[in-house]
Amino acid sequence: MTTHSTRMLILGSGPAGLSAAIYGARAGMKPILVQGIQPGGQLMTTTDVENYPGFADVIQGPWLMEQMQKQAEHVGTTLMYDTVVEVDLTRRPFRLVGDSGDIYEGDVLIIATGAQARWLGLDSEEALKGKGVSACATCDGFFYRGKNVAVIGGGNTAVEEALYLTNHSPHVTLIHRRDTLRAERILQERLFAHKNITVLWNKEVAEFVDGGGTAGLVAIDLVDTVTGEKSRLDTEGGFVAIGHHPATELFRGHLKLDADHYLCVETGSTRTSVPGVFACGDVMDKIYRQAVTAAGTGCMAALDAEKFLAEAEFELAEAAE
Ligand code: NAP
């Protein structure tokens, strides 16, 4: 068992955590970043990335994360291959315990543990991920331009994604398991008013249909939740928008979470409910969820953390005089 101590401890190695590390390292914080279960985060399971600024040609998600990781290391971040399983945020330095048994101590803590999209859990969904089935219209909608697509879900995300997809697709079908939407009234009004969107009520996805060869998704088999009637919708894109799981289990009872289990931060900052603990990326953002916004809030967290340390050290120096 080893104890690793740093001024800036970062959890999570997606764009948020690595951006915080790059800024923290360049400010002389010598950050330690604990990578977590999925080093590199959600972009490791993404292929083409066309919307991360700075790259004129299409890049690959894993390549982008490798570059961010190397950049963080080059400027002075220490990366640890470990997963934190226990936290004590009652006093500073904060004390965290890794799966390995190692202890991590940080004067400040930046949480960038991300979120995972929820999936329906069908084998055909798993088989067609990236071949017609996606959980992010903003990321992948452009690849389906000119094609008819469908969105599954009835919350704000599903409705926003359906509206967004009309920018690229001649027709969008929203598939919802009930006969009322959970989304805000104003979004519902926009959805119902859109001539290129059809809503299929009381329908659940039974299977995503593979066209074979390189065709990918060609249809979605549906079952009516009221009558049990089966039907098929021809479509080349299926966007699953049934919510996300932010990785906040570890912080339950230690930090303030909202009703959807996201970490609460003060508006306009990355400050959580415990002074000295900051959150960035998808673990605190249920609206934008983009690599570039995660990187942006990662930068904010490092700057907020630096300011916090500078103020705390100034107060200590004043008290000592
Ligand atoms: P959500 O509000 O939890 O909605 C999930 C939707 O998926 C629900 O309609 C649910 O159906 C459906 N669903 C869940 N499991 C399903 C399954 N197994 N099969 C079929 N359908 C299923 O999730 P969200 O839309 O991602 O939003 C999450 C949070 O972020 C919410 O608080 C939301 O307000 C917020 N958000 C805000 C904005 C914004 O302010 N612009 C944008 C996006 C998200 P039921 O309705 O039948 O339960």
mmCIF file of C-alpha atoms and ligand atoms in Angstrom:
data_model
loop_
_atom_site.group_PDB
_atom_site.id
_atom_site.type_symbol
_atom_site.label_atom_id
_atom_site.label_comp_id
_atom_site.label_asym_id
_atom_site.label_seq_id
_atom_site.Cartn_x
_atom_site.Cartn_y
_atom_site.Cartn_z
ATOM 1 C CA MET A 1 0.000 0.000 0.000
ATOM 2 C CA THR A 2 1.406 3.360 -1.083
ATOM 3 C CA THR A 3 0.192 6.859 -0.315
ATOM 4 C CA HIS A 4 0.267 9.287 -3.242
ATOM 5 C CA SER A 5 -0.050 12.954 -2.287
ATOM 6 C CA THR A 6 -0.644 15.910 -4.570
ATOM 7 C CA ARG A 7 -2.021 19.411 -4.526
ATOM 8 C CA MET A 8 -4.526 18.488 -7.249
ATOM 9 C CA LEU A 9 -6.140 15.065 -7.385
ATOM 10 C CA ILE A 10 -8.275 14.325 -10.433
ATOM 11 C CA LEU A 11 -10.658 11.401 -10.929
ATOM 12 C CA GLY A 12 -11.556 10.385 -14.471
ATOM 13 C CA SER A 13 -9.637 10.341 -17.733
ATOM 14 C CA GLY A 14 -12.106 11.578 -20.346
ATOM 15 C CA PRO A 15 -11.819 15.025 -21.971
ATOM 16 C CA ALA A 16 -12.900 16.749 -18.715
ATOM 17 C CA GLY A 17 -10.344 15.086 -16.426
ATOM 18 C CA LEU A 18 -7.489 15.347 -18.925
ATOM 19 C CA SER A 19 -8.220 19.020 -19.688
ATOM 20 C CA ALA A 20 -8.239 19.757 -15.953
ATOM 21 C CA ALA A 21 -4.908 17.896 -15.714
ATOM 22 C CA ILE A 22 -3.347 19.886 -18.577
ATOM 23 C CA TYR A 23 -4.334 23.200 -16.985
ATOM 24 C CA GLY A 24 -3.449 22.048 -13.472
ATOM 25 C CA ALA A 25 -0.037 20.749 -14.535
ATOM 26 C CA ARG A 26 0.794 23.925 -16.418
ATOM 27 C CA ALA A 27 -0.071 25.875 -13.245
ATOM 28 C CA GLY A 28 2.546 23.818 -11.345
ATOM 29 C CA MET A 29 0.061 21.673 -9.401
ATOM 30 C CA LYS A 30 1.748 18.362 -10.321
ATOM 31 C CA PRO A 31 -1.667 16.667 -10.615
ATOM 32 C CA ILE A 32 -2.270 13.005 -10.023
ATOM 33 C CA LEU A 33 -5.049 11.644 -12.209
ATOM 34 C CA VAL A 34 -6.695 8.342 -11.322
ATOM 35 C CA GLN A 35 -8.024 6.956 -14.577
ATOM 36 C CA GLY A 36 -10.955 4.811 -13.445
ATOM 37 C CA ILE A 37 -12.617 1.783 -14.981
ATOM 38 C CA GLN A 38 -12.723 3.053 -18.569
ATOM 39 C CA PRO A 39 -9.489 4.971 -19.270
ATOM 40 C CA GLY A 40 -10.212 7.631 -21.895
ATOM 41 C CA GLY A 41 -13.952 7.664 -21.160
ATOM 42 C CA GLN A 42 -16.817 7.498 -23.634
ATOM 43 C CA LEU A 43 -14.729 8.556 -26.652
ATOM 44 C CA MET A 44 -12.858 5.246 -26.444
ATOM 45 C CA THR A 45 -15.968 3.532 -27.785
ATOM 46 C CA THR A 46 -16.583 6.153 -30.478
ATOM 47 C CA THR A 47 -15.136 5.890 -33.960
ATOM 48 C CA ASP A 48 -15.379 8.966 -36.219
ATOM 49 C CA VAL A 49 -15.191 12.328 -34.471
ATOM 50 C CA GLU A 50 -15.987 15.295 -36.695
ATOM 51 C CA ASN A 51 -17.045 17.896 -34.162
ATOM 52 C CA TYR A 52 -13.974 18.360 -31.968
ATOM 53 C CA PRO A 53 -12.534 21.703 -33.080
ATOM 54 C CA GLY A 54 -9.021 21.822 -34.464
ATOM 55 C CA PHE A 55 -9.108 18.879 -36.842
ATOM 56 C CA ALA A 56 -10.071 19.506 -40.457
ATOM 57 C CA ASP A 57 -10.250 15.798 -41.210
ATOM 58 C CA VAL A 58 -12.237 13.130 -39.388
ATOM 59 C CA ILE A 59 -10.374 11.755 -36.372
ATOM 60 C CA GLN A 60 -10.940 8.656 -34.260
ATOM 61 C CA GLY A 61 -12.167 8.910 -30.658
ATOM 62 C CA PRO A 62 -9.461 6.627 -29.169
ATOM 63 C CA TRP A 63 -6.733 8.536 -31.041
ATOM 64 C CA LEU A 64 -8.018 11.866 -29.669
ATOM 65 C CA MET A 65 -7.963 10.494 -26.132
ATOM 66 C CA GLU A 66 -4.457 9.089 -26.574
ATOM 67 C CA GLN A 67 -3.273 12.533 -27.685
ATOM 68 C CA MET A 68 -4.965 14.237 -24.704
ATOM 69 C CA GLN A 69 -3.423 11.696 -22.350
ATOM 70 C CA LYS A 70 0.084 12.218 -23.768
ATOM 71 C CA GLN A 71 -0.368 15.980 -23.630
ATOM 72 C CA ALA A 72 -1.388 15.762 -19.960
ATOM 73 C CA GLU A 73 1.678 13.609 -19.197
ATOM 74 C CA HIS A 74 4.075 15.821 -21.158
ATOM 75 C CA VAL A 75 3.126 18.861 -19.098
ATOM 76 C CA GLY A 76 3.569 17.040 -15.777
ATOM 77 C CA THR A 77 0.537 14.911 -14.877
ATOM 78 C CA THR A 78 1.021 11.534 -13.215
ATOM 79 C CA LEU A 79 -1.536 9.007 -14.453
ATOM 80 C CA MET A 80 -2.525 6.168 -12.156
ATOM 81 C CA TYR A 81 -4.205 2.985 -13.374
ATOM 82 C CA ASP A 82 -6.573 2.567 -10.468
ATOM 83 C CA THR A 83 -10.237 2.980 -9.568
ATOM 84 C CA VAL A 84 -11.238 4.853 -6.440
ATOM 85 C CA VAL A 85 -13.559 2.852 -4.202
ATOM 86 C CA GLU A 86 -13.748 4.994 -1.040
ATOM 87 C CA VAL A 87 -13.698 8.714 -0.314
ATOM 88 C CA ASP A 88 -13.273 10.852 2.782
ATOM 89 C CA LEU A 89 -14.144 14.460 2.023
ATOM 90 C CA THR A 90 -14.612 15.553 5.629
ATOM 91 C CA ARG A 91 -11.187 17.171 5.914
ATOM 92 C CA ARG A 92 -8.352 18.391 3.728
ATOM 93 C CA PRO A 93 -6.262 16.920 2.294
ATOM 94 C CA PHE A 94 -9.082 14.748 0.962
ATOM 95 C CA ARG A 95 -8.306 11.051 1.300
ATOM 96 C CA LEU A 96 -9.370 8.481 -1.278
ATOM 97 C CA VAL A 97 -8.707 4.753 -1.427
ATOM 98 C CA GLY A 98 -8.069 2.879 -4.673
ATOM 99 C CA ASP A 99 -9.083 -0.601 -5.710
ATOM 100 C CA SER A 100 -5.362 -1.442 -5.514
ATOM 101 C CA GLY A 101 -5.292 -0.510 -1.803
ATOM 102 C CA ASP A 102 -3.255 2.638 -2.521
ATOM 103 C CA ILE A 103 -4.227 5.900 -0.831
ATOM 104 C CA TYR A 104 -4.602 9.152 -2.769
ATOM 105 C CA GLU A 105 -4.423 12.494 -0.958
ATOM 106 C CA GLY A 106 -5.266 15.799 -2.619
ATOM 107 C CA ASP A 107 -5.436 19.373 -1.314
ATOM 108 C CA VAL A 108 -8.175 19.801 -3.903
ATOM 109 C CA LEU A 109 -10.217 17.176 -5.717
ATOM 110 C CA ILE A 110 -11.572 17.419 -9.250
ATOM 111 C CA ILE A 111 -14.252 14.875 -10.116
ATOM 112 C CA ALA A 112 -14.581 14.028 -13.808
ATOM 113 C CA THR A 113 -15.983 10.518 -13.589
ATOM 114 C CA GLY A 114 -18.435 11.018 -16.466
ATOM 115 C CA ALA A 115 -21.685 9.302 -17.315
ATOM 116 C CA GLN A 116 -22.808 6.338 -19.336
ATOM 117 C CA ALA A 117 -25.702 6.328 -21.774
ATOM 118 C CA ARG A 118 -28.522 3.976 -20.826
ATOM 119 C CA TRP A 119 -29.285 1.345 -23.432
ATOM 120 C CA LEU A 120 -32.303 -0.867 -23.958
ATOM 121 C CA GLY A 121 -30.193 -3.982 -23.395
ATOM 122 C CA LEU A 122 -31.066 -5.875 -26.593
ATOM 123 C CA ASP A 123 -28.465 -8.078 -28.319
ATOM 124 C CA SER A 124 -29.402 -6.524 -31.673
ATOM 125 C CA GLU A 125 -28.767 -3.070 -30.183
ATOM 126 C CA GLU A 126 -25.289 -4.096 -29.064
ATOM 127 C CA ALA A 127 -24.531 -5.663 -32.477
ATOM 128 C CA LEU A 128 -25.615 -2.546 -34.397
ATOM 129 C CA LYS A 129 -23.940 0.133 -32.239
ATOM 130 C CA GLY A 130 -22.077 2.376 -34.683
ATOM 131 C CA LYS A 131 -23.863 0.683 -37.598
ATOM 132 C CA GLY A 132 -27.161 2.508 -37.314
ATOM 133 C CA VAL A 133 -27.721 2.500 -33.553
ATOM 134 C CA SER A 134 -26.381 5.404 -31.496
ATOM 135 C CA ALA A 135 -26.997 7.117 -28.159
ATOM 136 C CA CYS A 136 -26.027 10.626 -29.287
ATOM 137 C CA ALA A 137 -27.802 12.507 -32.076
ATOM 138 C CA THR A 138 -25.568 15.557 -31.702
ATOM 139 C CA CYS A 139 -22.500 13.360 -32.213
ATOM 140 C CA ASP A 140 -23.760 11.023 -34.937
ATOM 141 C CA GLY A 141 -26.815 12.659 -36.565
ATOM 142 C CA PHE A 142 -24.717 14.185 -39.320
ATOM 143 C CA PHE A 143 -23.670 10.712 -40.501
ATOM 144 C CA TYR A 144 -27.347 9.964 -41.271
ATOM 145 C CA ARG A 145 -28.065 13.015 -43.405
ATOM 146 C CA GLY A 146 -30.691 12.377 -46.070
ATOM 147 C CA LYS A 147 -31.879 9.225 -44.272
ATOM 148 C CA ASN A 148 -34.992 8.578 -42.214
ATOM 149 C CA VAL A 149 -34.194 8.082 -38.543
ATOM 150 C CA ALA A 150 -35.944 7.253 -35.279
ATOM 151 C CA VAL A 151 -35.442 8.337 -31.667
ATOM 152 C CA ILE A 152 -36.452 6.157 -28.721
ATOM 153 C CA GLY A 153 -37.535 7.892 -25.492
ATOM 154 C CA GLY A 154 -39.955 10.505 -24.205
ATOM 155 C CA GLY A 155 -37.861 12.889 -22.077
ATOM 156 C CA ASN A 156 -36.197 16.217 -22.888
ATOM 157 C CA THR A 157 -33.226 14.507 -24.522
ATOM 158 C CA ALA A 158 -35.361 12.403 -26.867
ATOM 159 C CA VAL A 159 -37.456 15.375 -27.952
ATOM 160 C CA GLU A 160 -34.435 17.645 -28.393
ATOM 161 C CA GLU A 161 -32.677 14.924 -30.399
ATOM 162 C CA ALA A 162 -35.742 14.411 -32.624
ATOM 163 C CA LEU A 163 -35.884 18.157 -33.309
ATOM 164 C CA TYR A 164 -32.130 18.308 -33.931
ATOM 165 C CA LEU A 165 -32.243 15.399 -36.370
ATOM 166 C CA THR A 166 -34.720 17.234 -38.613
ATOM 167 C CA ASN A 167 -31.727 19.375 -39.647
ATOM 168 C CA HIS A 168 -30.313 16.371 -41.497
ATOM 169 C CA SER A 169 -33.110 13.881 -42.035
ATOM 170 C CA PRO A 170 -36.200 14.125 -44.219
ATOM 171 C CA HIS A 171 -38.271 12.333 -41.586
ATOM 172 C CA VAL A 172 -37.858 11.563 -37.889
ATOM 173 C CA THR A 173 -40.008 9.133 -35.876
ATOM 174 C CA LEU A 174 -40.147 9.401 -32.103
ATOM 175 C CA ILE A 175 -40.915 6.061 -30.450
ATOM 176 C CA HIS A 176 -42.271 6.282 -26.914
ATOM 177 C CA ARG A 177 -43.479 3.509 -24.617
ATOM 178 C CA ARG A 178 -46.377 5.518 -23.149
ATOM 179 C CA ASP A 179 -49.024 7.926 -24.476
ATOM 180 C CA THR A 180 -47.620 11.065 -22.843
ATOM 181 C CA LEU A 181 -44.157 12.579 -22.950
ATOM 182 C CA ARG A 182 -42.039 13.459 -19.964
ATOM 183 C CA ALA A 183 -40.375 16.351 -21.836
ATOM 184 C CA GLU A 184 -41.086 20.005 -21.003
ATOM 185 C CA ARG A 185 -44.268 21.448 -22.494
ATOM 186 C CA ILE A 186 -42.445 23.913 -24.774
ATOM 187 C CA LEU A 187 -40.370 21.132 -26.340
ATOM 188 C CA GLN A 188 -43.486 19.023 -26.813
ATOM 189 C CA GLU A 189 -45.201 21.904 -28.609
ATOM 190 C CA ARG A 190 -42.241 22.273 -30.977
ATOM 191 C CA LEU A 191 -42.214 18.543 -31.583
ATOM 192 C CA PHE A 192 -45.935 18.288 -32.354
ATOM 193 C CA ALA A 193 -45.778 21.341 -34.620
ATOM 194 C CA HIS A 194 -42.945 19.896 -36.727
ATOM 195 C CA LYS A 195 -44.243 18.529 -40.010
ATOM 196 C CA ASN A 196 -41.313 16.116 -40.441
ATOM 197 C CA ILE A 197 -41.730 14.344 -37.100
ATOM 198 C CA THR A 198 -44.157 11.524 -36.348
ATOM 199 C CA VAL A 199 -44.687 10.198 -32.825
ATOM 200 C CA LEU A 200 -45.432 6.508 -32.342
ATOM 201 C CA TRP A 201 -47.168 6.165 -28.976
ATOM 202 C CA ASN A 202 -47.218 3.076 -26.747
ATOM 203 C CA LYS A 203 -44.464 1.342 -28.642
ATOM 204 C CA GLU A 204 -41.464 -0.550 -27.340
ATOM 205 C CA VAL A 205 -38.496 -1.702 -29.377
ATOM 206 C CA ALA A 206 -38.511 -5.485 -29.743
ATOM 207 C CA GLU A 207 -35.460 -5.694 -32.050
ATOM 208 C CA PHE A 208 -33.173 -3.608 -34.215
ATOM 209 C CA VAL A 209 -33.125 -5.267 -37.647
ATOM 210 C CA ASP A 210 -29.768 -5.815 -39.369
ATOM 211 C CA GLY A 211 -29.893 -5.592 -43.174
ATOM 212 C CA GLY A 212 -26.866 -7.907 -43.454
ATOM 213 C CA GLY A 213 -23.531 -7.252 -45.163
ATOM 214 C CA THR A 214 -22.583 -3.592 -44.832
ATOM 215 C CA ALA A 215 -26.211 -2.387 -44.684
ATOM 216 C CA GLY A 216 -26.380 -1.997 -40.890
ATOM 217 C CA LEU A 217 -29.729 -1.022 -39.390
ATOM 218 C CA VAL A 218 -32.649 -1.181 -41.851
ATOM 219 C CA ALA A 219 -35.692 -1.348 -39.566
ATOM 220 C CA ILE A 220 -36.928 -1.446 -35.989
ATOM 221 C CA ASP A 221 -39.412 -4.080 -34.861
ATOM 222 C CA LEU A 222 -41.933 -2.677 -32.416
ATOM 223 C CA VAL A 223 -44.515 -4.036 -30.055
ATOM 224 C CA ASP A 224 -47.536 -2.059 -28.852
ATOM 225 C CA THR A 225 -47.452 -1.791 -25.047
ATOM 226 C CA VAL A 226 -51.282 -1.690 -24.869
ATOM 227 C CA THR A 227 -52.480 -4.130 -27.553
ATOM 228 C CA GLY A 228 -49.361 -6.290 -27.984
ATOM 229 C CA GLU A 229 -49.598 -5.727 -31.742
ATOM 230 C CA LYS A 230 -46.318 -6.080 -33.640
ATOM 231 C CA SER A 231 -45.156 -3.682 -36.362
ATOM 232 C CA ARG A 232 -42.019 -2.760 -38.274
ATOM 233 C CA LEU A 233 -40.623 0.724 -38.909
ATOM 234 C CA ASP A 234 -38.173 1.041 -41.809
ATOM 235 C CA THR A 235 -35.338 3.302 -40.700
ATOM 236 C CA GLU A 236 -31.582 3.584 -41.112
ATOM 237 C CA GLY A 237 -30.798 5.322 -37.833
ATOM 238 C CA GLY A 238 -32.006 4.489 -34.316
ATOM 239 C CA PHE A 239 -31.088 6.933 -31.541
ATOM 240 C CA VAL A 240 -31.604 5.568 -28.053
ATOM 241 C CA ALA A 241 -32.353 8.532 -25.739
ATOM 242 C CA ILE A 242 -33.614 6.939 -22.535
ATOM 243 C CA GLY A 243 -31.324 8.727 -20.091
ATOM 244 C CA HIS A 244 -27.810 8.489 -18.672
ATOM 245 C CA HIS A 245 -26.183 7.154 -15.502
ATOM 246 C CA PRO A 246 -23.734 9.687 -14.065
ATOM 247 C CA ALA A 247 -20.903 7.922 -12.209
ATOM 248 C CA THR A 248 -21.663 9.389 -8.784
ATOM 249 C CA GLU A 249 -22.309 6.313 -6.627
ATOM 250 C CA LEU A 250 -19.051 6.917 -4.767
ATOM 251 C CA PHE A 251 -20.127 10.413 -3.709
ATOM 252 C CA ARG A 252 -23.629 9.638 -2.442
ATOM 253 C CA GLY A 253 -23.882 11.027 1.094
ATOM 254 C CA HIS A 254 -20.643 13.013 0.643
ATOM 255 C CA LEU A 255 -21.661 15.591 -1.989
ATOM 256 C CA LYS A 256 -24.956 17.113 -3.058
ATOM 257 C CA LEU A 257 -26.559 15.251 -5.985
ATOM 258 C CA ASP A 258 -29.665 16.297 -7.915
ATOM 259 C CA ALA A 259 -32.783 14.190 -8.499
ATOM 260 C CA ASP A 260 -31.140 12.529 -11.534
ATOM 261 C CA HIS A 261 -27.992 11.712 -9.464
ATOM 262 C CA TYR A 262 -25.763 14.305 -11.177
ATOM 263 C CA LEU A 263 -23.279 16.242 -9.009
ATOM 264 C CA CYS A 264 -24.626 19.703 -8.162
ATOM 265 C CA VAL A 265 -22.335 22.640 -8.878
ATOM 266 C CA GLU A 266 -22.842 26.339 -8.213
ATOM 267 C CA THR A 267 -24.170 28.106 -11.298
ATOM 268 C CA GLY A 268 -21.361 29.422 -13.474
ATOM 269 C CA SER A 269 -18.661 27.464 -11.645
ATOM 270 C CA THR A 270 -17.501 23.914 -10.967
ATOM 271 C CA ARG A 271 -17.726 24.218 -7.159
ATOM 272 C CA THR A 272 -19.574 21.336 -5.504
ATOM 273 C CA SER A 273 -21.206 21.352 -2.062
ATOM 274 C CA VAL A 274 -17.824 20.690 -0.359
ATOM 275 C CA PRO A 275 -15.252 23.527 -0.546
ATOM 276 C CA GLY A 276 -12.177 22.301 -2.410
ATOM 277 C CA VAL A 277 -14.080 19.665 -4.411
ATOM 278 C CA PHE A 278 -14.870 20.531 -8.031
ATOM 279 C CA ALA A 279 -16.801 18.680 -10.729
ATOM 280 C CA CYS A 280 -16.592 18.867 -14.499
ATOM 281 C CA GLY A 281 -17.783 17.048 -17.612
ATOM 282 C CA ASP A 282 -20.748 14.715 -17.923
ATOM 283 C CA VAL A 283 -20.851 13.915 -14.196
ATOM 284 C CA MET A 284 -22.312 17.428 -13.664
ATOM 285 C CA ASP A 285 -23.756 18.153 -17.124
ATOM 286 C CA LYS A 286 -26.961 16.526 -18.278
ATOM 287 C CA ILE A 287 -27.641 18.987 -21.056
ATOM 288 C CA TYR A 288 -24.672 19.391 -23.418
ATOM 289 C CA ARG A 289 -22.666 16.160 -22.917
ATOM 290 C CA GLN A 290 -20.098 16.894 -25.610
ATOM 291 C CA ALA A 291 -16.353 16.224 -25.582
ATOM 292 C CA VAL A 292 -15.717 19.901 -26.209
ATOM 293 C CA THR A 293 -18.006 21.064 -23.363
ATOM 294 C CA ALA A 294 -16.451 18.457 -21.060
ATOM 295 C CA ALA A 295 -13.000 19.777 -21.964
ATOM 296 C CA GLY A 296 -14.255 23.329 -21.345
ATOM 297 C CA THR A 297 -15.592 22.558 -17.884
ATOM 298 C CA GLY A 298 -12.387 20.601 -17.160
ATOM 299 C CA CYS A 299 -10.435 23.785 -17.784
ATOM 300 C CA MET A 300 -12.883 25.701 -15.550
ATOM 301 C CA ALA A 301 -12.434 23.150 -12.745
ATOM 302 C CA ALA A 302 -8.633 23.500 -12.828
ATOM 303 C CA LEU A 303 -8.897 27.300 -12.725
ATOM 304 C CA ASP A 304 -11.481 27.195 -9.902
ATOM 305 C CA ALA A 305 -9.284 24.737 -7.973
ATOM 306 C CA GLU A 306 -6.168 26.851 -8.412
ATOM 307 C CA LYS A 307 -8.009 29.942 -7.177
ATOM 308 C CA PHE A 308 -9.315 27.995 -4.186
ATOM 309 C CA LEU A 309 -5.795 26.861 -3.254
ATOM 310 C CA ALA A 310 -4.332 30.336 -3.705
ATOM 311 C CA GLU A 311 -7.004 31.818 -1.417
ATOM 312 C CA ALA A 312 -6.614 29.044 1.178
ATOM 313 C CA GLU A 313 -2.821 29.488 1.216
ATOM 314 C CA PHE A 314 -3.138 33.277 1.477
ATOM 315 C CA GLU A 315 -5.465 32.888 4.478
ATOM 316 C CA LEU A 316 -3.014 30.486 6.144
ATOM 317 C CA ALA A 317 -0.109 32.886 5.584
ATOM 318 C CA GLU A 318 -2.136 35.798 7.011
ATOM 319 C CA ALA A 319 -3.138 33.749 10.072
ATOM 320 C CA ALA A 320 0.529 32.858 10.688
ATOM 321 C CA GLU A 321 1.594 36.541 10.720
HETATM 322 P P1 NAP B 1 -35.358 11.145 -18.691
HETATM 323 O O1 NAP B 1 -35.984 12.453 -18.396
HETATM 324 O O2 NAP B 1 -35.091 10.203 -17.577
HETATM 325 O O3 NAP B 1 -36.285 10.437 -19.772
HETATM 326 C C1 NAP B 1 -36.011 9.143 -20.205
HETATM 327 C C2 NAP B 1 -37.102 8.739 -21.173
HETATM 328 O O4 NAP B 1 -36.774 7.445 -21.678
HETATM 329 C C3 NAP B 1 -38.485 8.650 -20.529
HETATM 330 O O5 NAP B 1 -39.466 9.162 -21.388
HETATM 331 C C4 NAP B 1 -38.666 7.144 -20.303
HETATM 332 O O6 NAP B 1 -39.986 6.711 -20.464
HETATM 333 C C5 NAP B 1 -37.864 6.557 -21.440
HETATM 334 N N1 NAP B 1 -37.319 5.261 -21.076
HETATM 335 C C6 NAP B 1 -36.561 4.951 -19.999
HETATM 336 N N2 NAP B 1 -36.228 3.647 -20.021
HETATM 337 C C7 NAP B 1 -36.802 3.132 -21.136
HETATM 338 C C8 NAP B 1 -36.838 1.848 -21.712
HETATM 339 N N3 NAP B 1 -36.194 0.813 -21.147
HETATM 340 N N4 NAP B 1 -37.541 1.676 -22.850
HETATM 341 C C9 NAP B 1 -38.177 2.704 -23.431
HETATM 342 N N5 NAP B 1 -38.180 3.966 -22.948
HETATM 343 C C10 NAP B 1 -37.498 4.168 -21.809
HETATM 344 O O7 NAP B 1 -33.941 11.304 -19.439
HETATM 345 P P2 NAP B 1 -33.395 12.514 -20.342
HETATM 346 O O8 NAP B 1 -34.388 12.916 -21.337
HETATM 347 O O9 NAP B 1 -32.055 12.071 -20.805
HETATM 348 O O10 NAP B 1 -33.205 13.685 -19.306
HETATM 349 C C11 NAP B 1 -32.434 13.487 -18.099
HETATM 350 C C12 NAP B 1 -32.455 14.761 -17.291
HETATM 351 O O11 NAP B 1 -31.768 15.785 -18.008
HETATM 352 C C13 NAP B 1 -33.861 15.300 -17.034
HETATM 353 O O12 NAP B 1 -33.881 15.904 -15.786
HETATM 354 C C14 NAP B 1 -34.044 16.324 -18.114
HETATM 355 O O13 NAP B 1 -34.976 17.320 -17.788
HETATM 356 C C15 NAP B 1 -32.628 16.887 -18.222
HETATM 357 N N6 NAP B 1 -32.378 17.458 -19.547
HETATM 358 C C16 NAP B 1 -32.592 18.786 -19.701
HETATM 359 C C17 NAP B 1 -32.405 19.376 -20.941
HETATM 360 C C18 NAP B 1 -32.646 20.831 -21.099
HETATM 361 O O14 NAP B 1 -32.929 21.494 -20.107
HETATM 362 N N7 NAP B 1 -32.555 21.366 -22.286
HETATM 363 C C19 NAP B 1 -31.998 18.595 -22.024
HETATM 364 C C20 NAP B 1 -31.802 17.230 -21.834
HETATM 365 C C21 NAP B 1 -31.999 16.675 -20.583
HETATM 366 P P3 NAP B 1 -41.119 7.075 -19.378
HETATM 367 O O15 NAP B 1 -41.463 8.509 -19.649
HETATM 368 O O16 NAP B 1 -42.206 6.127 -19.731
HETATM 369 O O17 NAP B 1 -40.496 6.835 -18.053
#
